[in-house]
Amino acid sequence: MTGGENLLTDRPELYEARFPDPERLAARWAEEVLRRHGAGPRVLDAGCGTGRDAAHLHGLGRRVVGIDLAPTMLAHARAHHPGPEYLRADLRDFDLGRRTVDAVLCLDSALLYCHTNAELAGFLAACRRHLSPGGLLVVEMRNGAFFLGSCELLDAPTTRSLTDGGVTRTAVTTLWIDRAAQLLCRRRVWTADDGSPPIEQRSAWRLLFPQELRHLLTGAGFDVLELHDGPGPRTDPPWRLGAPAPGGTADGDRLHVVARLSAHPDSPDPPIS
């Protein structure tokens, strides 16, 4: 068994097959949030992946920059989802020079790859450096509070298969929680019917809780405008245009946060503990 690989990052076309979004719900949801809160046209998609969301927003007239750490994802984005500017940068501490944007998007749990308090502080400080006064931060991710009362995602491994180029690939995924580090850990083993050796991938997401998020954002100079469990692009049922306004519950497995940079963007960096 080979290790240290990420089949979906190395093969972005497989990522899009494994996580299809033909209706571009994530980008459409983000656009509705940006419009509702009056965001300007300049958008940074932090953790843009294959570029699907960035390109859709570009097609709606926004000036979009996408950043990601994976060169394979960026190459795929440039080739298959052109329009935005795509740059290689680490969302945990990105520096785009003097560039200023009106909104930062961080969708599909990308924020949760910030595993430590220092990495979270680095992300928020970078957002603050590049956001215009009153700019928005829009985050969509797993909800740490969901795991306080539910173990349904941890009970047993899940198995999913997909076929690409005549090869059927099967992924067996196991999740568990490292409570001391507040990490949701994942082990995924891919096998294929073409005789290739299995591939093991290990990754983790930081589990963040609603009040913890409010504290982090407030300390970083943001005013929290929305914090709720949906509806959103990955909820069940998913968000649709014209859906009722979100409430204030945080019981579901996804969390949606909208925060505005306060009138004092030069406030000191939040403490790191």
PDB file of C-alpha atoms in Angstrom:
ATOM      1  CA  MET A   1       0.000   0.000   0.000  1.00  0.00           C
ATOM      2  CA  THR A   2       1.391   3.389  -0.970  1.00  0.00           C
ATOM      3  CA  GLY A   3       1.010   6.301   1.419  1.00  0.00           C
ATOM      4  CA  GLY A   4       1.352  10.057   1.549  1.00  0.00           C
ATOM      5  CA  GLU A   5      -0.705  10.496  -1.596  1.00  0.00           C
ATOM      6  CA  ASN A   6      -3.995  12.246  -2.203  1.00  0.00           C
ATOM      7  CA  LEU A   7      -5.629  10.695  -5.233  1.00  0.00           C
ATOM      8  CA  LEU A   8      -8.278  13.398  -5.521  1.00  0.00           C
ATOM      9  CA  THR A   9      -5.755  16.241  -5.308  1.00  0.00           C
ATOM     10  CA  ASP A  10      -3.386  14.532  -7.717  1.00  0.00           C
ATOM     11  CA  ARG A  11      -6.278  13.818 -10.117  1.00  0.00           C
ATOM     12  CA  PRO A  12      -8.579  16.859 -10.025  1.00  0.00           C
ATOM     13  CA  GLU A  13     -10.922  15.349 -12.598  1.00  0.00           C
ATOM     14  CA  LEU A  14     -11.578  12.559 -10.092  1.00  0.00           C
ATOM     15  CA  TYR A  15     -12.251  15.152  -7.408  1.00  0.00           C
ATOM     16  CA  GLU A  16     -14.949  16.723  -9.570  1.00  0.00           C
ATOM     17  CA  ALA A  17     -16.412  13.286 -10.316  1.00  0.00           C
ATOM     18  CA  ARG A  18     -16.398  12.341  -6.632  1.00  0.00           C
ATOM     19  CA  PHE A  19     -17.924  15.666  -5.530  1.00  0.00           C
ATOM     20  CA  PRO A  20     -20.118  16.765  -8.443  1.00  0.00           C
ATOM     21  CA  ASP A  21     -21.780  20.167  -8.366  1.00  0.00           C
ATOM     22  CA  PRO A  22     -23.433  20.485 -11.783  1.00  0.00           C
ATOM     23  CA  GLU A  23     -25.781  23.227 -10.580  1.00  0.00           C
ATOM     24  CA  ARG A  24     -22.892  25.199  -9.023  1.00  0.00           C
ATOM     25  CA  LEU A  25     -24.815  25.409  -5.773  1.00  0.00           C
ATOM     26  CA  ALA A  26     -21.759  26.433  -3.758  1.00  0.00           C
ATOM     27  CA  ALA A  27     -20.969  29.387  -6.011  1.00  0.00           C
ATOM     28  CA  ARG A  28     -24.607  30.406  -6.358  1.00  0.00           C
ATOM     29  CA  TRP A  29     -25.042  30.308  -2.583  1.00  0.00           C
ATOM     30  CA  ALA A  30     -21.905  32.417  -2.164  1.00  0.00           C
ATOM     31  CA  GLU A  31     -23.135  34.932  -4.738  1.00  0.00           C
ATOM     32  CA  GLU A  32     -26.474  35.261  -2.939  1.00  0.00           C
ATOM     33  CA  VAL A  33     -24.646  35.908   0.354  1.00  0.00           C
ATOM     34  CA  LEU A  34     -22.379  38.492  -1.274  1.00  0.00           C
ATOM     35  CA  ARG A  35     -25.360  40.281  -2.809  1.00  0.00           C
ATOM     36  CA  ARG A  36     -27.382  40.184   0.395  1.00  0.00           C
ATOM     37  CA  HIS A  37     -24.593  41.920   2.295  1.00  0.00           C
ATOM     38  CA  GLY A  38     -23.656  44.363  -0.471  1.00  0.00           C
ATOM     39  CA  ALA A  39     -20.139  43.098  -1.202  1.00  0.00           C
ATOM     40  CA  GLY A  40     -18.113  44.764  -3.929  1.00  0.00           C
ATOM     41  CA  PRO A  41     -16.948  42.925  -7.059  1.00  0.00           C
ATOM     42  CA  ARG A  42     -13.435  41.856  -5.998  1.00  0.00           C
ATOM     43  CA  VAL A  43     -13.403  38.342  -4.524  1.00  0.00           C
ATOM     44  CA  LEU A  44     -10.662  36.077  -3.210  1.00  0.00           C
ATOM     45  CA  ASP A  45     -11.501  32.353  -3.243  1.00  0.00           C
ATOM     46  CA  ALA A  46      -9.191  30.906  -0.568  1.00  0.00           C
ATOM     47  CA  GLY A  47      -8.710  27.195  -1.149  1.00  0.00           C
ATOM     48  CA  CYS A  48     -10.221  27.387  -4.642  1.00  0.00           C
ATOM     49  CA  GLY A  49      -9.507  23.743  -5.546  1.00  0.00           C
ATOM     50  CA  THR A  50     -10.436  22.952  -9.148  1.00  0.00           C
ATOM     51  CA  GLY A  51     -11.747  26.479  -9.751  1.00  0.00           C
ATOM     52  CA  ARG A  52     -15.396  25.624 -10.344  1.00  0.00           C
ATOM     53  CA  ASP A  53     -16.754  28.170  -7.872  1.00  0.00           C
ATOM     54  CA  ALA A  54     -14.263  30.886  -8.824  1.00  0.00           C
ATOM     55  CA  ALA A  55     -15.092  30.536 -12.521  1.00  0.00           C
ATOM     56  CA  HIS A  56     -18.839  30.686 -11.904  1.00  0.00           C
ATOM     57  CA  LEU A  57     -18.482  33.888  -9.896  1.00  0.00           C
ATOM     58  CA  HIS A  58     -16.229  35.298 -12.625  1.00  0.00           C
ATOM     59  CA  GLY A  59     -18.988  34.544 -15.132  1.00  0.00           C
ATOM     60  CA  LEU A  60     -21.374  36.606 -13.010  1.00  0.00           C
ATOM     61  CA  GLY A  61     -19.131  39.645 -13.405  1.00  0.00           C
ATOM     62  CA  ARG A  62     -16.980  39.424 -10.287  1.00  0.00           C
ATOM     63  CA  ARG A  63     -13.219  39.927 -10.383  1.00  0.00           C
ATOM     64  CA  VAL A  64     -11.980  36.733  -8.804  1.00  0.00           C
ATOM     65  CA  VAL A  65      -8.591  35.542  -7.613  1.00  0.00           C
ATOM     66  CA  GLY A  66      -8.289  31.914  -6.532  1.00  0.00           C
ATOM     67  CA  ILE A  67      -5.520  30.609  -4.305  1.00  0.00           C
ATOM     68  CA  ASP A  68      -4.618  27.022  -3.550  1.00  0.00           C
ATOM     69  CA  LEU A  69      -1.554  25.111  -2.400  1.00  0.00           C
ATOM     70  CA  ALA A  70      -1.876  22.185  -4.841  1.00  0.00           C
ATOM     71  CA  PRO A  71      -0.211  22.824  -8.244  1.00  0.00           C
ATOM     72  CA  THR A  72      -2.329  20.071  -9.823  1.00  0.00           C
ATOM     73  CA  MET A  73      -5.544  21.790  -8.763  1.00  0.00           C
ATOM     74  CA  LEU A  74      -4.344  25.145 -10.051  1.00  0.00           C
ATOM     75  CA  ALA A  75      -3.308  23.662 -13.408  1.00  0.00           C
ATOM     76  CA  HIS A  76      -6.728  22.048 -13.750  1.00  0.00           C
ATOM     77  CA  ALA A  77      -8.464  25.308 -12.815  1.00  0.00           C
ATOM     78  CA  ARG A  78      -6.529  27.285 -15.429  1.00  0.00           C
ATOM     79  CA  ALA A  79      -7.234  24.707 -18.130  1.00  0.00           C
ATOM     80  CA  HIS A  80     -10.863  23.831 -17.364  1.00  0.00           C
ATOM     81  CA  HIS A  81     -12.284  26.818 -15.461  1.00  0.00           C
ATOM     82  CA  PRO A  82     -10.585  29.878 -16.972  1.00  0.00           C
ATOM     83  CA  GLY A  83     -11.368  33.482 -16.199  1.00  0.00           C
ATOM     84  CA  PRO A  84     -10.165  34.055 -12.635  1.00  0.00           C
ATOM     85  CA  GLU A  85      -6.527  34.618 -11.784  1.00  0.00           C
ATOM     86  CA  TYR A  86      -5.143  31.543 -10.027  1.00  0.00           C
ATOM     87  CA  LEU A  87      -2.175  31.808  -7.666  1.00  0.00           C
ATOM     88  CA  ARG A  88      -0.310  29.293  -5.527  1.00  0.00           C
ATOM     89  CA  ALA A  89      -0.549  30.352  -1.887  1.00  0.00           C
ATOM     90  CA  ASP A  90      -1.127  28.790   1.514  1.00  0.00           C
ATOM     91  CA  LEU A  91      -4.401  30.025   3.011  1.00  0.00           C
ATOM     92  CA  ARG A  92      -2.868  29.722   6.500  1.00  0.00           C
ATOM     93  CA  ASP A  93      -0.636  32.742   5.862  1.00  0.00           C
ATOM     94  CA  PHE A  94      -1.094  34.099   2.344  1.00  0.00           C
ATOM     95  CA  ASP A  95       0.469  37.327   1.145  1.00  0.00           C
ATOM     96  CA  LEU A  96      -0.740  38.776  -2.157  1.00  0.00           C
ATOM     97  CA  GLY A  97       1.205  42.005  -1.889  1.00  0.00           C
ATOM     98  CA  ARG A  98      -0.828  45.193  -2.099  1.00  0.00           C
ATOM     99  CA  ARG A  99      -3.876  43.447  -3.570  1.00  0.00           C
ATOM    100  CA  THR A 100      -7.191  44.375  -1.948  1.00  0.00           C
ATOM    101  CA  VAL A 101     -10.488  42.496  -2.234  1.00  0.00           C
ATOM    102  CA  ASP A 102     -14.058  43.136  -1.133  1.00  0.00           C
ATOM    103  CA  ALA A 103     -14.743  39.588   0.042  1.00  0.00           C
ATOM    104  CA  VAL A 104     -12.868  36.429   0.975  1.00  0.00           C
ATOM    105  CA  LEU A 105     -14.617  33.111   0.385  1.00  0.00           C
ATOM    106  CA  CYS A 106     -13.443  29.943   2.126  1.00  0.00           C
ATOM    107  CA  LEU A 107     -15.789  27.115   1.156  1.00  0.00           C
ATOM    108  CA  ASP A 108     -16.041  23.350   1.534  1.00  0.00           C
ATOM    109  CA  SER A 109     -14.232  23.181   4.901  1.00  0.00           C
ATOM    110  CA  ALA A 110     -10.994  24.635   3.509  1.00  0.00           C
ATOM    111  CA  LEU A 111     -10.652  26.748   6.666  1.00  0.00           C
ATOM    112  CA  LEU A 112     -10.485  23.584   8.755  1.00  0.00           C
ATOM    113  CA  TYR A 113      -7.083  22.689   7.307  1.00  0.00           C
ATOM    114  CA  CYS A 114      -5.879  25.351   9.739  1.00  0.00           C
ATOM    115  CA  HIS A 115      -5.278  22.832  12.520  1.00  0.00           C
ATOM    116  CA  THR A 116      -3.716  25.037  15.187  1.00  0.00           C
ATOM    117  CA  ASN A 117      -4.641  28.327  16.815  1.00  0.00           C
ATOM    118  CA  ALA A 118      -1.566  29.897  15.222  1.00  0.00           C
ATOM    119  CA  GLU A 119      -2.691  28.790  11.754  1.00  0.00           C
ATOM    120  CA  LEU A 120      -6.212  30.115  12.326  1.00  0.00           C
ATOM    121  CA  ALA A 121      -4.781  33.438  13.511  1.00  0.00           C
ATOM    122  CA  GLY A 122      -2.547  33.534  10.431  1.00  0.00           C
ATOM    123  CA  PHE A 123      -5.533  33.036   8.113  1.00  0.00           C
ATOM    124  CA  LEU A 124      -7.608  35.728   9.779  1.00  0.00           C
ATOM    125  CA  ALA A 125      -4.691  38.180   9.830  1.00  0.00           C
ATOM    126  CA  ALA A 126      -4.100  37.566   6.108  1.00  0.00           C
ATOM    127  CA  CYS A 127      -7.790  38.145   5.379  1.00  0.00           C
ATOM    128  CA  ARG A 128      -7.687  41.392   7.329  1.00  0.00           C
ATOM    129  CA  ARG A 129      -4.599  42.587   5.415  1.00  0.00           C
ATOM    130  CA  HIS A 130      -6.272  42.064   2.042  1.00  0.00           C
ATOM    131  CA  LEU A 131      -9.874  43.025   2.754  1.00  0.00           C
ATOM    132  CA  SER A 132     -11.089  46.529   2.075  1.00  0.00           C
ATOM    133  CA  PRO A 133     -12.747  48.310   5.038  1.00  0.00           C
ATOM    134  CA  GLY A 134     -16.140  46.698   5.577  1.00  0.00           C
ATOM    135  CA  GLY A 135     -15.167  43.683   3.467  1.00  0.00           C
ATOM    136  CA  LEU A 136     -16.790  40.285   3.998  1.00  0.00           C
ATOM    137  CA  LEU A 137     -15.471  36.906   5.072  1.00  0.00           C
ATOM    138  CA  VAL A 138     -17.760  34.043   4.007  1.00  0.00           C
ATOM    139  CA  VAL A 139     -17.006  30.538   5.314  1.00  0.00           C
ATOM    140  CA  GLU A 140     -18.770  27.221   4.724  1.00  0.00           C
ATOM    141  CA  MET A 141     -17.514  24.138   6.565  1.00  0.00           C
ATOM    142  CA  ARG A 142     -18.159  21.183   8.826  1.00  0.00           C
ATOM    143  CA  ASN A 143     -19.750  22.064  12.151  1.00  0.00           C
ATOM    144  CA  GLY A 144     -17.771  21.024  15.212  1.00  0.00           C
ATOM    145  CA  ALA A 145     -20.870  21.316  17.405  1.00  0.00           C
ATOM    146  CA  PHE A 146     -22.574  18.571  15.370  1.00  0.00           C
ATOM    147  CA  PHE A 147     -20.212  16.010  16.895  1.00  0.00           C
ATOM    148  CA  LEU A 148     -21.203  16.948  20.446  1.00  0.00           C
ATOM    149  CA  GLY A 149     -24.389  14.942  20.110  1.00  0.00           C
ATOM    150  CA  SER A 150     -23.944  12.719  17.063  1.00  0.00           C
ATOM    151  CA  CYS A 151     -21.588   9.897  16.204  1.00  0.00           C
ATOM    152  CA  GLU A 152     -23.312   8.837  12.983  1.00  0.00           C
ATOM    153  CA  LEU A 153     -20.307   9.796  10.839  1.00  0.00           C
ATOM    154  CA  LEU A 154     -17.956   7.912  13.165  1.00  0.00           C
ATOM    155  CA  ASP A 155     -19.887   4.669  13.610  1.00  0.00           C
ATOM    156  CA  ALA A 156     -18.467   2.659  10.713  1.00  0.00           C
ATOM    157  CA  PRO A 157     -16.339   3.039   7.580  1.00  0.00           C
ATOM    158  CA  THR A 158     -18.135   4.269   4.462  1.00  0.00           C
ATOM    159  CA  THR A 159     -17.566   2.888   0.974  1.00  0.00           C
ATOM    160  CA  ARG A 160     -17.964   4.867  -2.246  1.00  0.00           C
ATOM    161  CA  SER A 161     -17.070   3.910  -5.817  1.00  0.00           C
ATOM    162  CA  LEU A 162     -16.671   5.850  -9.039  1.00  0.00           C
ATOM    163  CA  THR A 163     -15.669   4.898 -12.569  1.00  0.00           C
ATOM    164  CA  ASP A 164     -13.201   6.948 -14.569  1.00  0.00           C
ATOM    165  CA  GLY A 165     -11.640   5.989 -17.903  1.00  0.00           C
ATOM    166  CA  GLY A 166     -12.979   2.465 -17.591  1.00  0.00           C
ATOM    167  CA  VAL A 167     -11.392   1.980 -14.153  1.00  0.00           C
ATOM    168  CA  THR A 168     -13.602   1.571 -11.099  1.00  0.00           C
ATOM    169  CA  ARG A 169     -12.068   3.029  -7.954  1.00  0.00           C
ATOM    170  CA  THR A 170     -13.417   2.302  -4.495  1.00  0.00           C
ATOM    171  CA  ALA A 171     -12.705   4.391  -1.406  1.00  0.00           C
ATOM    172  CA  VAL A 172     -13.171   3.096   2.128  1.00  0.00           C
ATOM    173  CA  THR A 173     -13.185   6.047   4.549  1.00  0.00           C
ATOM    174  CA  THR A 174     -12.875   5.929   8.330  1.00  0.00           C
ATOM    175  CA  LEU A 175     -13.358   8.972  10.585  1.00  0.00           C
ATOM    176  CA  TRP A 176     -12.411   9.438  14.227  1.00  0.00           C
ATOM    177  CA  ILE A 177     -11.862  12.383  16.579  1.00  0.00           C
ATOM    178  CA  ASP A 178      -8.650  13.465  18.260  1.00  0.00           C
ATOM    179  CA  ARG A 179     -10.324  15.356  21.085  1.00  0.00           C
ATOM    180  CA  ALA A 180      -7.179  16.885  22.567  1.00  0.00           C
ATOM    181  CA  ALA A 181      -6.306  18.519  19.231  1.00  0.00           C
ATOM    182  CA  GLN A 182      -9.969  19.105  18.202  1.00  0.00           C
ATOM    183  CA  LEU A 183      -9.329  17.285  14.936  1.00  0.00           C
ATOM    184  CA  LEU A 184     -11.677  15.148  12.874  1.00  0.00           C
ATOM    185  CA  CYS A 185      -9.235  12.636  11.402  1.00  0.00           C
ATOM    186  CA  ARG A 186      -9.771  10.723   8.168  1.00  0.00           C
ATOM    187  CA  ARG A 187      -8.158   7.619   6.734  1.00  0.00           C
ATOM    188  CA  ARG A 188      -9.175   6.809   3.163  1.00  0.00           C
ATOM    189  CA  VAL A 189      -7.954   3.753   1.255  1.00  0.00           C
ATOM    190  CA  TRP A 190      -8.444   3.644  -2.496  1.00  0.00           C
ATOM    191  CA  THR A 191      -8.448   0.409  -4.481  1.00  0.00           C
ATOM    192  CA  ALA A 192      -8.910   0.001  -8.225  1.00  0.00           C
ATOM    193  CA  ASP A 193      -9.979  -2.877 -10.446  1.00  0.00           C
ATOM    194  CA  ASP A 194      -7.010  -2.372 -12.785  1.00  0.00           C
ATOM    195  CA  GLY A 195      -4.588  -4.142 -10.452  1.00  0.00           C
ATOM    196  CA  SER A 196      -2.813  -0.999  -9.224  1.00  0.00           C
ATOM    197  CA  PRO A 197      -1.730  -1.035  -5.556  1.00  0.00           C
ATOM    198  CA  PRO A 198      -4.000   0.498  -2.912  1.00  0.00           C
ATOM    199  CA  ILE A 199      -3.429   4.134  -1.987  1.00  0.00           C
ATOM    200  CA  GLU A 200      -3.820   5.327   1.585  1.00  0.00           C
ATOM    201  CA  GLN A 201      -4.577   8.978   2.349  1.00  0.00           C
ATOM    202  CA  ARG A 202      -4.673  10.550   5.824  1.00  0.00           C
ATOM    203  CA  SER A 203      -5.966  14.037   6.529  1.00  0.00           C
ATOM    204  CA  ALA A 204      -7.779  15.979   9.229  1.00  0.00           C
ATOM    205  CA  TRP A 205     -10.057  18.957   9.814  1.00  0.00           C
ATOM    206  CA  ARG A 206     -10.034  21.247  12.833  1.00  0.00           C
ATOM    207  CA  LEU A 207     -13.336  21.094  14.700  1.00  0.00           C
ATOM    208  CA  LEU A 208     -14.504  24.611  15.500  1.00  0.00           C
ATOM    209  CA  PHE A 209     -17.499  25.473  17.657  1.00  0.00           C
ATOM    210  CA  PRO A 210     -19.897  28.412  17.217  1.00  0.00           C
ATOM    211  CA  GLN A 211     -18.894  30.420  20.291  1.00  0.00           C
ATOM    212  CA  GLU A 212     -15.216  29.682  19.645  1.00  0.00           C
ATOM    213  CA  LEU A 213     -15.642  31.058  16.128  1.00  0.00           C
ATOM    214  CA  ARG A 214     -17.349  34.202  17.367  1.00  0.00           C
ATOM    215  CA  HIS A 215     -14.497  34.784  19.794  1.00  0.00           C
ATOM    216  CA  LEU A 216     -11.817  34.234  17.139  1.00  0.00           C
ATOM    217  CA  LEU A 217     -13.520  36.496  14.609  1.00  0.00           C
ATOM    218  CA  THR A 218     -14.225  39.271  17.082  1.00  0.00           C
ATOM    219  CA  GLY A 219     -10.635  39.177  18.304  1.00  0.00           C
ATOM    220  CA  ALA A 220      -9.431  39.430  14.712  1.00  0.00           C
ATOM    221  CA  GLY A 221     -11.449  42.581  14.043  1.00  0.00           C
ATOM    222  CA  PHE A 222     -14.607  41.130  12.469  1.00  0.00           C
ATOM    223  CA  ASP A 223     -18.280  41.607  13.274  1.00  0.00           C
ATOM    224  CA  VAL A 224     -20.233  38.342  12.916  1.00  0.00           C
ATOM    225  CA  LEU A 225     -23.323  38.882  10.754  1.00  0.00           C
ATOM    226  CA  GLU A 226     -24.481  35.284  10.314  1.00  0.00           C
ATOM    227  CA  LEU A 227     -23.627  31.987  11.980  1.00  0.00           C
ATOM    228  CA  HIS A 228     -25.974  29.069  11.312  1.00  0.00           C
ATOM    229  CA  ASP A 229     -26.350  25.506  10.093  1.00  0.00           C
ATOM    230  CA  GLY A 230     -28.213  26.303   6.900  1.00  0.00           C
ATOM    231  CA  PRO A 231     -29.605  26.074   4.428  1.00  0.00           C
ATOM    232  CA  GLY A 232     -26.367  25.920   2.476  1.00  0.00           C
ATOM    233  CA  PRO A 233     -24.896  24.203  -0.580  1.00  0.00           C
ATOM    234  CA  ARG A 234     -24.076  20.966   1.287  1.00  0.00           C
ATOM    235  CA  THR A 235     -27.044  20.747   3.663  1.00  0.00           C
ATOM    236  CA  ASP A 236     -29.941  18.332   3.317  1.00  0.00           C
ATOM    237  CA  PRO A 237     -32.083  19.721   1.817  1.00  0.00           C
ATOM    238  CA  PRO A 238     -29.659  22.015   0.030  1.00  0.00           C
ATOM    239  CA  TRP A 239     -29.997  25.755  -0.349  1.00  0.00           C
ATOM    240  CA  ARG A 240     -32.112  27.029  -3.230  1.00  0.00           C
ATOM    241  CA  LEU A 241     -32.546  30.578  -4.484  1.00  0.00           C
ATOM    242  CA  GLY A 242     -35.437  32.092  -2.595  1.00  0.00           C
ATOM    243  CA  ALA A 243     -34.951  29.825   0.427  1.00  0.00           C
ATOM    244  CA  PRO A 244     -36.095  31.263   3.766  1.00  0.00           C
ATOM    245  CA  ALA A 245     -33.591  33.430   5.601  1.00  0.00           C
ATOM    246  CA  PRO A 246     -31.267  31.356   7.774  1.00  0.00           C
ATOM    247  CA  GLY A 247     -31.944  31.144  11.476  1.00  0.00           C
ATOM    248  CA  GLY A 248     -29.495  30.917  14.334  1.00  0.00           C
ATOM    249  CA  THR A 249     -29.370  27.177  14.991  1.00  0.00           C
ATOM    250  CA  ALA A 250     -26.118  25.202  14.806  1.00  0.00           C
ATOM    251  CA  ASP A 251     -27.345  21.612  15.079  1.00  0.00           C
ATOM    252  CA  GLY A 252     -26.562  20.370  11.559  1.00  0.00           C
ATOM    253  CA  ASP A 253     -23.308  18.983  10.213  1.00  0.00           C
ATOM    254  CA  ARG A 254     -22.474  22.143   8.221  1.00  0.00           C
ATOM    255  CA  LEU A 255     -21.783  25.642   9.505  1.00  0.00           C
ATOM    256  CA  HIS A 256     -22.069  28.905   7.554  1.00  0.00           C
ATOM    257  CA  VAL A 257     -20.426  32.096   8.769  1.00  0.00           C
ATOM    258  CA  VAL A 258     -20.556  35.628   7.383  1.00  0.00           C
ATOM    259  CA  ALA A 259     -18.422  38.286   9.057  1.00  0.00           C
ATOM    260  CA  ARG A 260     -17.628  41.890   8.165  1.00  0.00           C
ATOM    261  CA  LEU A 261     -14.308  43.585   8.779  1.00  0.00           C
ATOM    262  CA  SER A 262     -15.001  46.162  11.447  1.00  0.00           C
ATOM    263  CA  ALA A 263     -14.426  49.887  11.137  1.00  0.00           C
ATOM    264  CA  HIS A 264     -10.993  49.432  12.760  1.00  0.00           C
ATOM    265  CA  PRO A 265      -9.126  47.078  10.386  1.00  0.00           C
ATOM    266  CA  ASP A 266      -5.752  48.000  11.905  1.00  0.00           C
ATOM    267  CA  SER A 267      -6.543  46.385  15.241  1.00  0.00           C
ATOM    268  CA  PRO A 268      -3.718  44.201  16.563  1.00  0.00           C
ATOM    269  CA  ASP A 269      -3.463  40.540  15.620  1.00  0.00           C
ATOM    270  CA  PRO A 270      -5.418  38.225  17.920  1.00  0.00           C
ATOM    271  CA  PRO A 271      -3.350  36.488  20.580  1.00  0.00           C
ATOM    272  CA  ILE A 272      -2.002  33.037  19.746  1.00  0.00           C
ATOM    273  CA  SER A 273      -2.318  30.383  22.410  1.00  0.00           C
TER     274      SER A 273
END
